[in-house]
């Protein structure tokens, strides 16, 4: 999955609508969005736009990778972090981005209340040496006690590919099945 492929206005608009619908459907109470640098910046912005189009205007902010010492300065850009904050990102791999985001949000006196991602790859946490028994998403949920919401997951993707009659999509099925068998949680 490469969120960078959402690289034009139509695709980005549609993706923002999917994020917004998933968040609204989940019924999570929140006051603002936070997009971790770098992909999360655009994803939080397009989600905020889609929510506004649905009649729910919410502020958003994001972080810089490097502290800026001139202009508006600081590491956080956008609305001040306050209240219940949803972290918006593309996927969770090792959970590093979420951990950094939770720390920044808490340091500002706000409360992280959920993580919203495009795809839950349903892969086990860890690395090539030490593979965990839980998924990266489950690890984040267990560590922080907040829900991780996903627009889709690996099972959704497999079901879509299996049901598709498009031969070009069928070519991806063996690789996705092999990925799930090797890295997936059971």
C-alpha positions as a printed NumPy array, in Angstrom:
array([[  0.   ,   0.   ,   0.   ],
       [  1.394,   3.374,  -0.997],
       [ -0.591,   6.425,   0.113],
       [  1.703,   8.47 ,  -2.131],
       [ -0.259,   7.102,  -5.092],
       [ -3.153,   9.355,  -4.049],
       [ -1.394,  12.095,  -5.97 ],
       [ -4.09 ,  14.141,  -7.673],
       [ -7.113,  16.111,  -6.559],
       [ -9.746,  13.495,  -7.38 ],
       [ -7.929,  10.666,  -5.623],
       [ -7.084,  12.779,  -2.605],
       [-10.667,  14.059,  -2.333],
       [-11.999,  10.502,  -2.445],
       [ -9.469,   9.314,   0.136],
       [-10.392,  12.159,   2.482],
       [-14.048,  11.188,   2.153],
       [-13.231,   7.581,   3.054],
       [-11.295,   8.718,   6.119],
       [-14.104,  11.069,   7.182],
       [-16.805,   8.426,   6.719],
       [-14.809,   5.86 ,   8.706],
       [-14.359,   8.338,  11.545],
       [-18.006,   9.403,  11.614],
       [-19.172,   5.777,  11.351],
       [-17.007,   4.826,  14.353],
       [-18.856,   7.337,  16.534],
       [-15.682,   8.484,  18.292],
       [-16.019,  11.718,  20.266],
       [-13.186,  14.049,  19.219],
       [-12.341,  17.747,  18.897],
       [ -9.525,  17.79 ,  16.345],
       [ -7.23 ,  15.88 ,  13.986],
       [ -3.458,  15.474,  14.061],
       [ -1.359,  14.387,  11.072],
       [  2.137,  13.096,  11.82 ],
       [  4.814,  14.187,   9.341],
       [  4.953,  13.469,   6.507],
       [  2.078,  11.49 ,   4.971],
       [ -0.221,  12.223,   7.891],
       [ -0.097,  15.949,   7.129],
       [ -1.98 ,  15.653,   3.85 ],
       [ -4.236,  12.911,   5.194],
       [ -5.344,  15.004,   8.194],
       [ -5.924,  18.032,   5.954],
       [ -8.023,  16.163,   3.397],
       [ -9.978,  14.456,   6.193],
       [-10.704,  17.846,   7.794],
       [-11.938,  19.144,   4.427],
       [-14.175,  16.102,   3.932],
       [-15.579,  16.429,   7.458],
       [-16.331,  20.117,   6.784],
       [-18.205,  19.116,   3.631],
       [-20.247,  16.784,   5.855],
       [-21.085,  19.7  ,   8.169],
       [-18.491,  18.97 ,  10.861],
       [-15.793,  21.649,  10.866],
       [-12.862,  20.455,  12.983],
       [ -9.397,  21.956,  13.405],
       [ -6.245,  20.052,  12.563],
       [ -2.548,  20.325,  13.153],
       [  0.609,  18.482,  12.251],
       [  4.214,  18.304,  13.3  ],
       [  7.436,  19.189,  11.589],
       [ 10.319,  16.749,  11.652],
       [ 12.637,  19.616,  12.589],
       [ 11.928,  22.461,  15.02 ],
       [ 11.631,  25.82 ,  13.261],
       [ 13.222,  28.722,  15.14 ],
       [ 11.852,  31.578,  13.015],
       [  8.445,  32.664,  11.685],
       [  5.74 ,  30.927,  13.699],
       [  8.473,  28.638,  15.077],
       [  8.046,  25.421,  16.987],
       [  7.314,  21.901,  15.917],
       [  3.483,  21.97 ,  15.756],
       [  1.783,  23.73 ,  12.846],
       [ -1.917,  24.524,  12.627],
       [ -4.486,  24.592,  15.393],
       [ -3.218,  24.284,  18.961],
       [ -3.427,  20.719,  20.246],
       [ -6.315,  20.523,  22.707],
       [ -9.157,  18.261,  23.696],
       [ -9.635,  14.805,  22.239],
       [ -7.348,  14.302,  19.234],
       [ -7.547,  11.71 ,  16.444],
       [ -4.187,  10.799,  14.896],
       [ -4.547,  10.364,  11.106],
       [ -1.941,   8.34 ,   9.198],
       [ -1.665,   5.893,   6.303],
       [ -0.677,   2.631,   8.042],
       [  0.89 ,   1.401,  11.271],
       [  4.135,  -0.504,  10.789],
       [  6.171,  -0.479,  13.993],
       [  4.015,   2.116,  15.765],
       [  6.852,   4.655,  15.988],
       [  4.843,   7.484,  14.426],
       [  1.925,   6.829,  16.78 ],
       [  4.208,   6.781,  19.832],
       [  5.776,  10.102,  18.822],
       [  2.342,  11.598,  18.106],
       [  0.892,  10.447,  21.431],
       [  3.861,  12.02 ,  23.25 ],
       [  3.461,  15.361,  21.417],
       [ -0.298,  15.444,  21.987],
       [  0.045,  14.601,  25.682],
       [  2.871,  17.15 ,  26.116],
       [  0.478,  19.823,  24.838],
       [ -2.104,  18.806,  27.443],
       [ -4.432,  17.172,  24.915],
       [ -5.711,  13.594,  24.852],
       [ -5.127,  11.157,  21.999],
       [ -8.459,   9.353,  21.572],
       [ -8.041,   7.255,  18.396],
       [ -5.799,   6.482,  15.464],
       [ -7.339,   6.502,  11.984],
       [ -5.476,   4.693,   9.191],
       [ -6.244,   3.756,   5.606],
       [ -5.098,   0.13 ,   5.717],
       [ -4.608,  -2.315,   8.551],
       [ -2.146,  -4.748,   6.997],
       [ -2.901,  -7.163,   9.855],
       [  0.799,  -7.978,  10.093],
       [  2.538,  -9.205,  13.195],
       [  4.638,  -6.692,  15.055],
       [  8.367,  -7.03 ,  15.475],
       [ 11.177,  -7.486,  13.   ],
       [ 12.975, -10.257,  11.111],
       [ 14.636, -11.462,  14.327],
       [ 11.764, -11.169,  16.807],
       [  8.191, -11.482,  15.513],
       [  5.454, -10.641,  17.988],
       [  2.233, -12.556,  18.552],
       [  0.053,  -9.475,  18.096],
       [ -0.363,  -7.202,  15.107],
       [  1.183,  -3.746,  15.06 ],
       [ -2.348,  -2.317,  15.343],
       [ -3.13 ,  -4.518,  18.354],
       [  0.149,  -3.46 ,  19.984],
       [ -0.801,   0.222,  19.608],
       [ -4.294,  -0.417,  20.996],
       [ -2.875,  -2.361,  23.943],
       [ -0.102,   0.144,  24.687],
       [ -2.227,   3.3  ,  24.584],
       [ -5.74 ,   2.022,  25.275],
       [ -7.169,   3.836,  22.251],
       [ -8.937,   2.362,  19.242],
       [ -7.275,   2.084,  15.857],
       [ -9.808,   2.603,  13.084],
       [ -9.042,   1.45 ,   9.553],
       [-10.835,   2.198,   6.308],
       [ -9.924,  -1.324,   5.164],
       [ -7.786,  -4.26 ,   6.246],
       [ -5.922,  -7.124,   4.607],
       [ -9.007,  -9.364,   4.703],
       [-11.025,  -6.693,   2.871],
       [ -8.304,  -6.466,   0.235],
       [ -8.161, -10.253,  -0.185],
       [-11.944, -10.444,  -0.495],
       [-11.939,  -7.692,  -3.102],
       [ -9.217,  -9.382,  -5.148],
       [-10.861, -12.809,  -4.879],
       [-14.226, -11.425,  -6.018],
       [-12.775,  -9.388,  -8.873],
       [-13.142, -10.58 , -12.44 ],
       [-10.512,  -8.087, -13.609],
       [ -7.494, -10.125, -14.781],
       [ -5.085,  -7.279, -13.996],
       [ -6.23 ,  -7.31 , -10.353],
       [ -6.087, -11.103, -10.178],
       [ -2.331, -10.944, -10.772],
       [ -1.917,  -9.375,  -7.306],
       [ -3.806, -12.116,  -5.456],
       [ -0.945, -14.643,  -5.012],
       [  1.411, -11.982,  -3.632],
       [ -1.187, -10.64 ,  -1.183],
       [ -2.047, -14.176,  -0.03 ],
       [  1.652, -14.995,   0.445],
       [  2.18 , -11.759,   2.389],
       [ -0.722, -12.606,   4.702],
       [  0.518, -16.165,   5.214],
       [  4.046, -15.016,   6.068],
       [  3.432, -11.876,   8.138],
       [ -0.245, -11.933,   9.035],
       [ -1.849, -12.54 ,  12.385],
       [ -4.042, -15.614,  12.65 ]])
